[in-house]
mmCIF file of N, CA and C and ligand atoms in Angstrom:
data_model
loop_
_atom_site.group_PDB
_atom_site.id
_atom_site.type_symbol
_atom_site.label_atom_id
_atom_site.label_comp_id
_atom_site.label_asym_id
_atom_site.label_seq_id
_atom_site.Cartn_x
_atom_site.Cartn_y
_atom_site.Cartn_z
ATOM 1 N N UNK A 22 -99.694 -87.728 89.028
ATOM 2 C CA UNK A 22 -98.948 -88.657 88.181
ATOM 3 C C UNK A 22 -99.918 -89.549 87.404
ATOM 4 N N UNK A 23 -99.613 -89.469 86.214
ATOM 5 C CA UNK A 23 -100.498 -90.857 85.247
ATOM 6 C C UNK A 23 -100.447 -92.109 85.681
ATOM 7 N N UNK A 24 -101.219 -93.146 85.289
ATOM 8 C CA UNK A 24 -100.808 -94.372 85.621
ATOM 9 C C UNK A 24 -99.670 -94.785 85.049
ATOM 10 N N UNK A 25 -99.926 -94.456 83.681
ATOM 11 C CA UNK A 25 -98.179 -94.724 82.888
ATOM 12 C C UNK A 25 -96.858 -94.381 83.741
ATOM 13 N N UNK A 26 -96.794 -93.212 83.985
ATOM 14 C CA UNK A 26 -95.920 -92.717 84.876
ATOM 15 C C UNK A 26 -95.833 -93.753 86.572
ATOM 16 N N UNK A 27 -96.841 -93.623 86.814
ATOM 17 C CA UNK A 27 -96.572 -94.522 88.349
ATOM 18 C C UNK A 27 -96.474 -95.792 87.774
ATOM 19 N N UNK A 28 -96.636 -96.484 86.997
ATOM 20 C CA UNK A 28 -96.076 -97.654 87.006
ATOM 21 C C UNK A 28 -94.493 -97.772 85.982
ATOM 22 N N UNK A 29 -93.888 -97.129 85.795
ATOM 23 C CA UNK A 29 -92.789 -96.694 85.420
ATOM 24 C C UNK A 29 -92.015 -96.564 86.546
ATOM 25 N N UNK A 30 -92.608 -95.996 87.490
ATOM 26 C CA UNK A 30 -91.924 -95.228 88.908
ATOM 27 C C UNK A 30 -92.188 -96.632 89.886
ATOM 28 N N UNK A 31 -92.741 -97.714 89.983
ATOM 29 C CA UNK A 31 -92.694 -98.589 90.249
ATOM 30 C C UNK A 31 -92.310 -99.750 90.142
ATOM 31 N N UNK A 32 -92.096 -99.561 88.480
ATOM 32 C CA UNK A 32 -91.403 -100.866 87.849
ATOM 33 C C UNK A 32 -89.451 -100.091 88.572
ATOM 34 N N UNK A 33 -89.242 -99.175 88.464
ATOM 35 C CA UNK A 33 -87.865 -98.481 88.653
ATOM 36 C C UNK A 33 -87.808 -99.084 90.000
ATOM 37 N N UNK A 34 -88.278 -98.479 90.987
ATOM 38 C CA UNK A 34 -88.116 -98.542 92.109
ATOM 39 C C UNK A 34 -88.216 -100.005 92.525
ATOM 40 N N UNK A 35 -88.903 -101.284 91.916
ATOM 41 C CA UNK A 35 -88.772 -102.399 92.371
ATOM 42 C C UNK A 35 -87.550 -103.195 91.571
ATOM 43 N N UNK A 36 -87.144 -102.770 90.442
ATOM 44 C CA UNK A 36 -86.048 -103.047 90.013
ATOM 45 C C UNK A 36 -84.701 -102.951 90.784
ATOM 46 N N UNK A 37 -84.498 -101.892 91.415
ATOM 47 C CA UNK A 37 -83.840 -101.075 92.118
ATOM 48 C C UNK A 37 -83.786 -102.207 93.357
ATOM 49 N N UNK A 38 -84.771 -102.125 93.803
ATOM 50 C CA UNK A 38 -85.254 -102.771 95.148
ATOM 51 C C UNK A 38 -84.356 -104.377 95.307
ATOM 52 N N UNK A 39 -84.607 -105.401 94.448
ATOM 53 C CA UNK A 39 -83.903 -106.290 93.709
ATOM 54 C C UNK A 39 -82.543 -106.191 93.531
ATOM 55 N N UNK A 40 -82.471 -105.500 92.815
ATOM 56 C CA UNK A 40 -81.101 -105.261 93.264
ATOM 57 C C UNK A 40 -80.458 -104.767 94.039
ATOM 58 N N UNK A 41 -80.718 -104.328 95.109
ATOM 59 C CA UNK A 41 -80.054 -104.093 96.634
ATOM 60 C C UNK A 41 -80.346 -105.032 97.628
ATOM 61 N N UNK A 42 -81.542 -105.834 97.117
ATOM 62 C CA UNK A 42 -81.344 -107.385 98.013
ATOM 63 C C UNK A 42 -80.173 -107.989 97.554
ATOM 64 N N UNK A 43 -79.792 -108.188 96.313
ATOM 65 C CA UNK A 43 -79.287 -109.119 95.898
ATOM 66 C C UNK A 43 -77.578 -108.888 96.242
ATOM 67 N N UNK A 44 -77.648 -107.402 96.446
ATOM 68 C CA UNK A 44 -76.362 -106.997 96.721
ATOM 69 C C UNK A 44 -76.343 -107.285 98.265
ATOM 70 N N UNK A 45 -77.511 -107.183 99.187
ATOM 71 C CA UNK A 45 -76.911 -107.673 100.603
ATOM 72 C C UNK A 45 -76.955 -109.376 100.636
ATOM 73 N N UNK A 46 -77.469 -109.888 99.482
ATOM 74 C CA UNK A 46 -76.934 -111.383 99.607
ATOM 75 C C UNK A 46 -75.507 -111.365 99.339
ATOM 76 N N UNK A 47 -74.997 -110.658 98.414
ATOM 77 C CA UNK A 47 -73.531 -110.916 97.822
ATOM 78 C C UNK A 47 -72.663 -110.548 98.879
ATOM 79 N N UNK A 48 -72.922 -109.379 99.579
ATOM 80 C CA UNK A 48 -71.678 -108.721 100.833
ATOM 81 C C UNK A 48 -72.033 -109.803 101.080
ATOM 82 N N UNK A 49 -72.956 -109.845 101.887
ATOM 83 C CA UNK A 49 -72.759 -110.688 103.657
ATOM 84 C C UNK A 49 -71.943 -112.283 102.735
ATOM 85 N N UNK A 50 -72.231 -113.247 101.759
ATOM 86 C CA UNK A 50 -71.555 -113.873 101.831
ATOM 87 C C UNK A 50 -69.880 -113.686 101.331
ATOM 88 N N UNK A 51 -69.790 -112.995 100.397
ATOM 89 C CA UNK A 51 -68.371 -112.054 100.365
ATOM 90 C C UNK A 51 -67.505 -112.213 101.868
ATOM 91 N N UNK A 52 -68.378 -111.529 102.445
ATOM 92 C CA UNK A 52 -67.894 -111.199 103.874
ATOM 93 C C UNK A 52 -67.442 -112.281 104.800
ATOM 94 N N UNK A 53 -68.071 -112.850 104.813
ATOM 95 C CA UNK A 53 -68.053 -114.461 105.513
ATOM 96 C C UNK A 53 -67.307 -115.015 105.169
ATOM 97 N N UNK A 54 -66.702 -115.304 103.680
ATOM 98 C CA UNK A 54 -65.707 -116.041 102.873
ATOM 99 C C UNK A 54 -64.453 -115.481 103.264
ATOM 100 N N UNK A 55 -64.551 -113.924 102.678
ATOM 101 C CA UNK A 55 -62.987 -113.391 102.886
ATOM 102 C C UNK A 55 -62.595 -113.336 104.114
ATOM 103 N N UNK A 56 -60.965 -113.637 104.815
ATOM 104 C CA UNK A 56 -60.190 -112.855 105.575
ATOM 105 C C UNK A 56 -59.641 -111.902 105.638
ATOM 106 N N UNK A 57 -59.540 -111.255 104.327
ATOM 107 C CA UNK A 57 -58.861 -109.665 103.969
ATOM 108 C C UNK A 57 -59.711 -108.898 105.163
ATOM 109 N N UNK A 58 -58.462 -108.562 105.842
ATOM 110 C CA UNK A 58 -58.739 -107.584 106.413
ATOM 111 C C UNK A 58 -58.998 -105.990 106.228
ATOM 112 N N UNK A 59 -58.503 -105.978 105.636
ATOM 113 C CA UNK A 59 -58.912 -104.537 104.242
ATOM 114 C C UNK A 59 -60.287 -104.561 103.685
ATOM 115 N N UNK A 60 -60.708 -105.791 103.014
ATOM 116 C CA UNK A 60 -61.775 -106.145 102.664
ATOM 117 C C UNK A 60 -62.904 -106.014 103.479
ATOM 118 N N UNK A 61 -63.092 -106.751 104.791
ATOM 119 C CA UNK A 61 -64.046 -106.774 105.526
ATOM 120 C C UNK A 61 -64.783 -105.392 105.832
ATOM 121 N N UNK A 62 -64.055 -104.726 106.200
ATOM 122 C CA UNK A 62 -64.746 -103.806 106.824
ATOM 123 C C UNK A 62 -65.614 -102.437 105.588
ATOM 124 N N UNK A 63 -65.149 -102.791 104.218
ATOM 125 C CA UNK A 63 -65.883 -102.100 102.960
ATOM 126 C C UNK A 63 -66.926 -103.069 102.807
ATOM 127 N N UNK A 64 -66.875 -104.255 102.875
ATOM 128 C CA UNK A 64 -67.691 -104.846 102.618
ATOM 129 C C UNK A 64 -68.787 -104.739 103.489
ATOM 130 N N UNK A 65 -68.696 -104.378 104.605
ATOM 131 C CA UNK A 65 -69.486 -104.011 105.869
ATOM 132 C C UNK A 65 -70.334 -103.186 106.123
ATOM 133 N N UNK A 66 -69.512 -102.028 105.141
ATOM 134 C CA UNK A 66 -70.320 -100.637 105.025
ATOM 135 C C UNK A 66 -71.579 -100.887 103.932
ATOM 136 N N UNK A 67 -70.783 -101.243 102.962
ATOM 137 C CA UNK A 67 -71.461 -101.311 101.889
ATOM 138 C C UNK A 67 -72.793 -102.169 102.206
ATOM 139 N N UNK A 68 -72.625 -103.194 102.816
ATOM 140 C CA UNK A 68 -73.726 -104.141 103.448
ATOM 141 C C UNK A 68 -75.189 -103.339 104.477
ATOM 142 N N UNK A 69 -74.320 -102.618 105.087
ATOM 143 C CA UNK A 69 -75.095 -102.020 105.513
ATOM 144 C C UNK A 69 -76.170 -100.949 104.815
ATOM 145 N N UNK A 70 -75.263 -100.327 103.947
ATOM 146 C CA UNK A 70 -75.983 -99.276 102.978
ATOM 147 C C UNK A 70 -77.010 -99.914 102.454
ATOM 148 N N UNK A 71 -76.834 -101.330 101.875
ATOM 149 C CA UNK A 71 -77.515 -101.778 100.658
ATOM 150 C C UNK A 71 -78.797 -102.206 101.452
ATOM 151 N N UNK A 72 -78.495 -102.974 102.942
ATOM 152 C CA UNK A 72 -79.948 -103.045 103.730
ATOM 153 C C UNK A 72 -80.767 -101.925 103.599
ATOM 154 N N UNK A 73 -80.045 -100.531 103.942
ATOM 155 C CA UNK A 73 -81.203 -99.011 104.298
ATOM 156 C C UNK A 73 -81.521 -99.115 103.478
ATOM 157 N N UNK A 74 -80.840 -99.375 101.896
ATOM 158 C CA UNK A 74 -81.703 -99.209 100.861
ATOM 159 C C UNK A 74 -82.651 -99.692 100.639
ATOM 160 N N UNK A 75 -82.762 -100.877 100.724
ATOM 161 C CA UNK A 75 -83.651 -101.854 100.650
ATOM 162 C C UNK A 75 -85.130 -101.201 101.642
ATOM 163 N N UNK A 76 -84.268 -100.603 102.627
ATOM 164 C CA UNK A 76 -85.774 -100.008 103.472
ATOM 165 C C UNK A 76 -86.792 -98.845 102.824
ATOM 166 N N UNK A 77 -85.662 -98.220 102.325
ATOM 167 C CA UNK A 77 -85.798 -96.976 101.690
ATOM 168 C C UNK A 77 -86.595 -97.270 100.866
ATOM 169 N N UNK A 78 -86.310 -98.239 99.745
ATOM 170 C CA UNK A 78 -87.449 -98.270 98.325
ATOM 171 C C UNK A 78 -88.716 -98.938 98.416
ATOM 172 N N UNK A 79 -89.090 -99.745 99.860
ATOM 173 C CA UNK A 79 -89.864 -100.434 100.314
ATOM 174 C C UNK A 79 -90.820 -99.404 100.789
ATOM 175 N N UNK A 80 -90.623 -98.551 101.244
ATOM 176 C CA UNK A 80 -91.147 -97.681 101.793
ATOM 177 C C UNK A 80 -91.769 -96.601 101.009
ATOM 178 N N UNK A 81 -91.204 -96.208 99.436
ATOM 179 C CA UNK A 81 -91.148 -95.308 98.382
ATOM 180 C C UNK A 81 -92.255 -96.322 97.558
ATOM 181 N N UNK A 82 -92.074 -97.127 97.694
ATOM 182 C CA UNK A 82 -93.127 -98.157 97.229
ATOM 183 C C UNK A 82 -94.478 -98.146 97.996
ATOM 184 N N UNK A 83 -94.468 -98.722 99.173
ATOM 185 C CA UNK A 83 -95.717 -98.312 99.795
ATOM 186 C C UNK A 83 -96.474 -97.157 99.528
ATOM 187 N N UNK A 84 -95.589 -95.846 99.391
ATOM 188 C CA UNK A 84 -95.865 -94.485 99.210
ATOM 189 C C UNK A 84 -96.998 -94.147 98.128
ATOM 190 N N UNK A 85 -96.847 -96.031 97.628
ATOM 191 C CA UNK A 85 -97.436 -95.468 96.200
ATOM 192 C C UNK A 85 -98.472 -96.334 96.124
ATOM 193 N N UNK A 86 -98.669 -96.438 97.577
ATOM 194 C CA UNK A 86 -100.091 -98.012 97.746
ATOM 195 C C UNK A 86 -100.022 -99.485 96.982
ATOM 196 N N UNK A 87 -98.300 -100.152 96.786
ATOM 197 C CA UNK A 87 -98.254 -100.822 96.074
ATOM 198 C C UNK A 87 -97.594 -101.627 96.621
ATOM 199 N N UNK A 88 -97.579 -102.974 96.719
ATOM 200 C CA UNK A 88 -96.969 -103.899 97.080
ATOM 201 C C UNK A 88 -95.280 -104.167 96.853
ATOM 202 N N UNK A 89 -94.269 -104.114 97.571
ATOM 203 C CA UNK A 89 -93.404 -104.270 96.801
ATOM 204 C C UNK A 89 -92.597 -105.817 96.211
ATOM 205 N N UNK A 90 -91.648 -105.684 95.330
ATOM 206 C CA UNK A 90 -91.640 -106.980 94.704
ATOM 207 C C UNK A 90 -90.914 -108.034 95.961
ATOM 208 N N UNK A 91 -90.844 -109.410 96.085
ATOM 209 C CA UNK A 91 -89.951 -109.763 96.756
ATOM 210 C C UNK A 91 -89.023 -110.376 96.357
ATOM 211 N N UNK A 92 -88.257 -110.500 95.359
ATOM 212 C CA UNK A 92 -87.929 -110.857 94.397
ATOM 213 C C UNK A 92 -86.301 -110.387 94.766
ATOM 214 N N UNK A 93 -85.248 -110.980 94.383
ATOM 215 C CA UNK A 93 -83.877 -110.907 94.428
ATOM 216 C C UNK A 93 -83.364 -110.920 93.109
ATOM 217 N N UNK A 94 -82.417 -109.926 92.905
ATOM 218 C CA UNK A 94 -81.833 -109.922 91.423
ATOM 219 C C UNK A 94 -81.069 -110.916 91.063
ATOM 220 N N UNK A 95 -80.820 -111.119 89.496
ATOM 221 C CA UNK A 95 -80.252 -111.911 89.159
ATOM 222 C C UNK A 95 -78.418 -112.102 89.557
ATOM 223 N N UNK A 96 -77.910 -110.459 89.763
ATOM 224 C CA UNK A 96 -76.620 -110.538 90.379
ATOM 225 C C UNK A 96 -76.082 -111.864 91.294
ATOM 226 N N UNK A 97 -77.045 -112.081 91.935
ATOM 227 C CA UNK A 97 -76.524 -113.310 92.976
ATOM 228 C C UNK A 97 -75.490 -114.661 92.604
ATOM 229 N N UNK A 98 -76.736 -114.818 91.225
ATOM 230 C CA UNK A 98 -75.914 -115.992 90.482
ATOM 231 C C UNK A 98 -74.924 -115.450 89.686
ATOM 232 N N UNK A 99 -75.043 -114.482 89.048
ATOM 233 C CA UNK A 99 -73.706 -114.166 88.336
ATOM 234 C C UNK A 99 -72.294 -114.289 89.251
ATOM 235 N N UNK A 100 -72.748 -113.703 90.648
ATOM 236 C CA UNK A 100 -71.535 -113.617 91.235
ATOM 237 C C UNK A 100 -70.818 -115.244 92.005
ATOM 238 N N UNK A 101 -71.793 -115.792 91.910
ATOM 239 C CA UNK A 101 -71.830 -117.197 92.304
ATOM 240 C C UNK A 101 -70.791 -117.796 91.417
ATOM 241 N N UNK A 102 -71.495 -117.483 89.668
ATOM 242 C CA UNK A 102 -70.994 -118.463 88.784
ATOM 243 C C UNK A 102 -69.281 -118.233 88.592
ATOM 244 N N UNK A 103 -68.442 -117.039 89.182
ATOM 245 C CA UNK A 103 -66.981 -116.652 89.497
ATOM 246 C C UNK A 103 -66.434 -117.235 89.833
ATOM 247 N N UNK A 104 -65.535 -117.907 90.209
ATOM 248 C CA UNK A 104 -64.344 -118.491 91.306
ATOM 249 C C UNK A 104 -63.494 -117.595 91.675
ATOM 250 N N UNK A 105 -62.752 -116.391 91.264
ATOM 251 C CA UNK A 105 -61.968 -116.144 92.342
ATOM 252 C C UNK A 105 -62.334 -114.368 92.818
ATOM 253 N N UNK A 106 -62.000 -114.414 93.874
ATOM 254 C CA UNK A 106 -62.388 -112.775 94.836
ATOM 255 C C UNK A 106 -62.372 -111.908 93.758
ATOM 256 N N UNK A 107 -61.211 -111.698 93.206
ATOM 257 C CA UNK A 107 -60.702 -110.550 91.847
ATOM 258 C C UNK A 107 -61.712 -110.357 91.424
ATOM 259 N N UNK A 108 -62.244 -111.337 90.432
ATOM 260 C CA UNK A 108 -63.258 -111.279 89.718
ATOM 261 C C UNK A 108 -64.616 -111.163 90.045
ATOM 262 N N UNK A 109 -64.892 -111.527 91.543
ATOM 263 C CA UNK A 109 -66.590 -111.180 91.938
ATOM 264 C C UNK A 109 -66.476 -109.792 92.809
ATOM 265 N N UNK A 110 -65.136 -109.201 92.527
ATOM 266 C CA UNK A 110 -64.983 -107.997 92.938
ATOM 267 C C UNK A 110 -65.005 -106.936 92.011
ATOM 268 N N UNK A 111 -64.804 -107.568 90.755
ATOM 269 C CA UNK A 111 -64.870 -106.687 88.988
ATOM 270 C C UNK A 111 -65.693 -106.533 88.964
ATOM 271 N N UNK A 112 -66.724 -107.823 88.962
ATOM 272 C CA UNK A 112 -68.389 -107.654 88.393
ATOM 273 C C UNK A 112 -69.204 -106.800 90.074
ATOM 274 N N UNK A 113 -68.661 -106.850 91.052
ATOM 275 C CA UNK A 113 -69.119 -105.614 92.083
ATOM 276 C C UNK A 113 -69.187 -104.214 91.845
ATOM 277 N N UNK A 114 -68.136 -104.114 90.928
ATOM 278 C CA UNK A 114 -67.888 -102.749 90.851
ATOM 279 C C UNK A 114 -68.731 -102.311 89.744
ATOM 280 N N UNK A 115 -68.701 -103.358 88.397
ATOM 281 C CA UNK A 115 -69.744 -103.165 87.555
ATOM 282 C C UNK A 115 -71.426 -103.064 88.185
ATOM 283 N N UNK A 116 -71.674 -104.021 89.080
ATOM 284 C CA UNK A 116 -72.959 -103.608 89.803
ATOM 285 C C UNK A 116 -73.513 -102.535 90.465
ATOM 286 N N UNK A 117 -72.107 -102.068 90.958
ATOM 287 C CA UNK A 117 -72.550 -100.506 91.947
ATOM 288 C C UNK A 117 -72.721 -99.846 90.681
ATOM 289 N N UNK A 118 -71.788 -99.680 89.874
ATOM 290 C CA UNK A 118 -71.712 -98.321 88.214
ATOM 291 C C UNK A 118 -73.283 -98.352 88.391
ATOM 292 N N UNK A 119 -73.952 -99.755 87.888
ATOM 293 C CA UNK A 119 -74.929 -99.897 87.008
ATOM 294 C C UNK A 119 -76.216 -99.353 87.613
ATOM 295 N N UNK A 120 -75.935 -99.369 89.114
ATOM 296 C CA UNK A 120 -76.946 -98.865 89.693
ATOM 297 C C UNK A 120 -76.655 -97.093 89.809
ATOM 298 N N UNK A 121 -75.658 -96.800 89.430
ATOM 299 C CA UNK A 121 -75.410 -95.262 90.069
ATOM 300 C C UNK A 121 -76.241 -94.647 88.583
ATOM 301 N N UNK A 122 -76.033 -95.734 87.435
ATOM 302 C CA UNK A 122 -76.539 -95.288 86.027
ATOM 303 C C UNK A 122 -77.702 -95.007 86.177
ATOM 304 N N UNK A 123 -78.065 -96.360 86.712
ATOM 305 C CA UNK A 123 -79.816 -96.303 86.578
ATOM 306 C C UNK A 123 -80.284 -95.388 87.006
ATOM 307 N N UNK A 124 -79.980 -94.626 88.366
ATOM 308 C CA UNK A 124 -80.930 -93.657 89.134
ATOM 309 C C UNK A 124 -80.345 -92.336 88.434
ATOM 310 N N UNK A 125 -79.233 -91.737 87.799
ATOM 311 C CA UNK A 125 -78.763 -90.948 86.879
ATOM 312 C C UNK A 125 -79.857 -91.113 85.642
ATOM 313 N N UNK A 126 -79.929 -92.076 84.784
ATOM 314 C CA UNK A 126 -80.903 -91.831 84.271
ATOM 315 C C UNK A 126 -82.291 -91.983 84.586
ATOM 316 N N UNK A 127 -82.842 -92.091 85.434
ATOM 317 C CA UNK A 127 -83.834 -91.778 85.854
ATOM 318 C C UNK A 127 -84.282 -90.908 86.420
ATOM 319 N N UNK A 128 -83.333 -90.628 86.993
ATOM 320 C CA UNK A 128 -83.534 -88.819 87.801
ATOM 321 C C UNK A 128 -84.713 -87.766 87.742
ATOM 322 N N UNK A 129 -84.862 -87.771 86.260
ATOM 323 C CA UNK A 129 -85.778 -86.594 86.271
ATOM 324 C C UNK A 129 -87.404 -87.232 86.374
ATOM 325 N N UNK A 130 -87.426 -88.877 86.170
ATOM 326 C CA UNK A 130 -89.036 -88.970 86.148
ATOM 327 C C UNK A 130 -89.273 -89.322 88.015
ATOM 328 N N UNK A 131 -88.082 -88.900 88.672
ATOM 329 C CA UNK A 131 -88.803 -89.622 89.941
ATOM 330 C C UNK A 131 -89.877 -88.151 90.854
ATOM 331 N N UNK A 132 -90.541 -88.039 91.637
ATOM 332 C CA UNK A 132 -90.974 -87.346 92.198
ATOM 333 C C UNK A 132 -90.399 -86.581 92.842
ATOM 334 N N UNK A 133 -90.647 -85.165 92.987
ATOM 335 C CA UNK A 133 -89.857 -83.720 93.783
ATOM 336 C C UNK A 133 -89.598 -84.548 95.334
ATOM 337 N N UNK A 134 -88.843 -83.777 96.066
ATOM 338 C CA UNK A 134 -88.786 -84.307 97.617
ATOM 339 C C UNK A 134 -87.823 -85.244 97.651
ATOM 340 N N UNK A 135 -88.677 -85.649 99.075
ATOM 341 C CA UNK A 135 -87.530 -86.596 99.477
ATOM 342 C C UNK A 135 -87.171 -87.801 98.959
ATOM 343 N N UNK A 136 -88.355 -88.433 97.734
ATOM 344 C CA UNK A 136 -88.161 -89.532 96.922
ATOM 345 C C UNK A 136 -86.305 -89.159 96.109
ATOM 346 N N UNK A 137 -87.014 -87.881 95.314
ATOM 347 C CA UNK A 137 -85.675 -87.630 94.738
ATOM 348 C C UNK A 137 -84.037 -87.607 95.446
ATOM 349 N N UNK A 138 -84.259 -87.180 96.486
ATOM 350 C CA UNK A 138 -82.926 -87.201 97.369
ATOM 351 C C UNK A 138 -82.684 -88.269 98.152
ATOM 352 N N UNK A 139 -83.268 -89.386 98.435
ATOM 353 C CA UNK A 139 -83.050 -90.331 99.139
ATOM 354 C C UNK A 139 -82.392 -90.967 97.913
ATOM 355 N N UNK A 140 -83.240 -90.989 96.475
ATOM 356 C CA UNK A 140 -82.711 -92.143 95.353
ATOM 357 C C UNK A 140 -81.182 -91.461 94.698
ATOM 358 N N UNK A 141 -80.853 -89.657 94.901
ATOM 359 C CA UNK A 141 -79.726 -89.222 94.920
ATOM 360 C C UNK A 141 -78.599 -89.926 95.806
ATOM 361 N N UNK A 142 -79.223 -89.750 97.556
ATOM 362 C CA UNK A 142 -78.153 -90.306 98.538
ATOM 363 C C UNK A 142 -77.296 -91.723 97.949
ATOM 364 N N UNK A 143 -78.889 -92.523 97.284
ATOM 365 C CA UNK A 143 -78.175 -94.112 96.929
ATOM 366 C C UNK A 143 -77.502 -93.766 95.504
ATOM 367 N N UNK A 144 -77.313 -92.644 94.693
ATOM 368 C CA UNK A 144 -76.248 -92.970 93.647
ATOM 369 C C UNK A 144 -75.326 -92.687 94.049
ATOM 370 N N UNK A 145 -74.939 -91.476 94.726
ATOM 371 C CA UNK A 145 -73.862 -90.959 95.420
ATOM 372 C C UNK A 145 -72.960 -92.224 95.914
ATOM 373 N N UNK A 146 -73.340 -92.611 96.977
ATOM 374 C CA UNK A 146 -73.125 -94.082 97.945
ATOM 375 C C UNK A 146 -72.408 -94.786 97.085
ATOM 376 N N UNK A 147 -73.460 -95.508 95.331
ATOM 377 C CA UNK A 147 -72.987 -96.441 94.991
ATOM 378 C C UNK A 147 -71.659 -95.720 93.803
ATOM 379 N N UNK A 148 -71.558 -94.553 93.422
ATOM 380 C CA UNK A 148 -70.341 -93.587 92.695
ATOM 381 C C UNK A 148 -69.392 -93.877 93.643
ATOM 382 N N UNK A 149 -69.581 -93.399 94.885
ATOM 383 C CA UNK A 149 -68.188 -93.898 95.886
ATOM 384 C C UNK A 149 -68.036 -95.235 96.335
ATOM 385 N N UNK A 150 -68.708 -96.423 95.806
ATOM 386 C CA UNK A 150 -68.512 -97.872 96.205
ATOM 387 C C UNK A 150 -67.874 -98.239 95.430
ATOM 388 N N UNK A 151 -68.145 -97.990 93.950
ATOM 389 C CA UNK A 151 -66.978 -97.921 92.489
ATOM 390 C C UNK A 151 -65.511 -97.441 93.202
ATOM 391 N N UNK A 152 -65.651 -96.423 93.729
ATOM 392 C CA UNK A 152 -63.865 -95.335 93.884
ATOM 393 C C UNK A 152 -63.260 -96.736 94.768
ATOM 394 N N UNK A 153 -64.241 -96.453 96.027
ATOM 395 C CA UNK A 153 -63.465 -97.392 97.082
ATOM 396 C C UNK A 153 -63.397 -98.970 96.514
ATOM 397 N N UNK A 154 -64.107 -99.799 96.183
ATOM 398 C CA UNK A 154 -63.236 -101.232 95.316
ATOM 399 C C UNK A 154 -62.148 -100.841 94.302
ATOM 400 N N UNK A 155 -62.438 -99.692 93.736
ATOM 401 C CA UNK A 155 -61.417 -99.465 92.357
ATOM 402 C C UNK A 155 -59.924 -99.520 93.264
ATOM 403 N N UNK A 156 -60.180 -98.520 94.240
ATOM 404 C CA UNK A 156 -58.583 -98.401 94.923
ATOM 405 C C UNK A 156 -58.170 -99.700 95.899
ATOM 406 N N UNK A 157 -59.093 -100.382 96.531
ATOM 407 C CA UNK A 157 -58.778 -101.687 97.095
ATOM 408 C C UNK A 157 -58.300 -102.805 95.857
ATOM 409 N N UNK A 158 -58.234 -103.092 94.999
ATOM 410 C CA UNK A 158 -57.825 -103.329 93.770
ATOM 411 C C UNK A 158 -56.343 -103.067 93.557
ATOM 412 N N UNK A 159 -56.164 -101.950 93.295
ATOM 413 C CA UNK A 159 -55.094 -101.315 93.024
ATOM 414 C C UNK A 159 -54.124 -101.597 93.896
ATOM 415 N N UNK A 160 -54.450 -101.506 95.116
ATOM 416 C CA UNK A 160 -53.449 -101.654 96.605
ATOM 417 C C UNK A 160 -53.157 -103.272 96.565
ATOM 418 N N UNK A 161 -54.534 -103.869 96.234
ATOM 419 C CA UNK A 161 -54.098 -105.559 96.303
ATOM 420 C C UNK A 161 -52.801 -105.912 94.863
ATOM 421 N N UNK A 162 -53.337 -105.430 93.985
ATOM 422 C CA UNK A 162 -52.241 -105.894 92.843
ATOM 423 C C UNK A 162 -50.904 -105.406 93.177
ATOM 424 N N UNK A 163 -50.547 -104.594 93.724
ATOM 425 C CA UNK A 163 -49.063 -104.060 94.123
ATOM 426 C C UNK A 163 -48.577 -104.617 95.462
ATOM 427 N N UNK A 164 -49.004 -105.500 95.966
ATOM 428 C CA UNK A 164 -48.423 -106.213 97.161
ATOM 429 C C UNK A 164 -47.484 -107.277 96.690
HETATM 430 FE FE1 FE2 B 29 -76.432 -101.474 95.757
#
């Protein structure tokens, strides 16, 4: 790999990285706030996912003798600046898309192996984190 290229593949992957902290800041307090019982337990999963991830790109990082960032995305405050569930549940769903985008378009510059299929597992994950809020949504407005 060029340097151009690995630091492309590093700037991605710590971007990435950032934003799956920032998403286990948002569950866990999500989580804590709501009583939806419906709610809790997606939020749970998802919490959990977004930690492995976080292990995952830390590790894909090292891979590459590089420090990774420690840095938390800006999501946090966006979801902060919301007042009601609905809505820091809209811009959730926009966050998972955005990440399922990113690694979709990135796809082809990441490395053969298991880099590539681990950063597959996390679009997959975040394509079905979109389905599952989209339909928790749906079920809440018809009550
Ligand atoms: Fe995420």
């Amino acid at each position: 790999m060029s340097e151009i290229e690995t630091t492309a593949l590093l700037n991605f992957f710590n971007m990435l990285l950032e934003a799956e902290r920032a998403g286990v800041a948002v569950l866990s307090e999500l989580n804590m706030r709501t009583e939806d019982q419906r709610l809790k337990p997606i939020l749970k999963k998802f919490l959990r996912d977004e930690g492995v991830n976080c292990r995952i790109l830390i590790s894909l990082i090292h891979d590459q003798n590089a420090k990774p960032s420690d840095k938390t995305g800006t999501f946090v405050d966006k979801i902060h600046a919301l007042d009601n569930l609905d809505e820091k549940i809209q811009l959730l769903i926009r966050g998972q898309a955005w990440v399922a985008r990113k690694i979709k378009e990135f796809r082809f510059n990441l490395p053969a192996g298991s880099a590539y299929w681990f950063l597959e597992a996390i679009r997959v994950q975040h394509d079905e984190n979109v389905d599952t809020l989209k339909k928790y949504l749906d079920k809440t407005e018809h009550h």
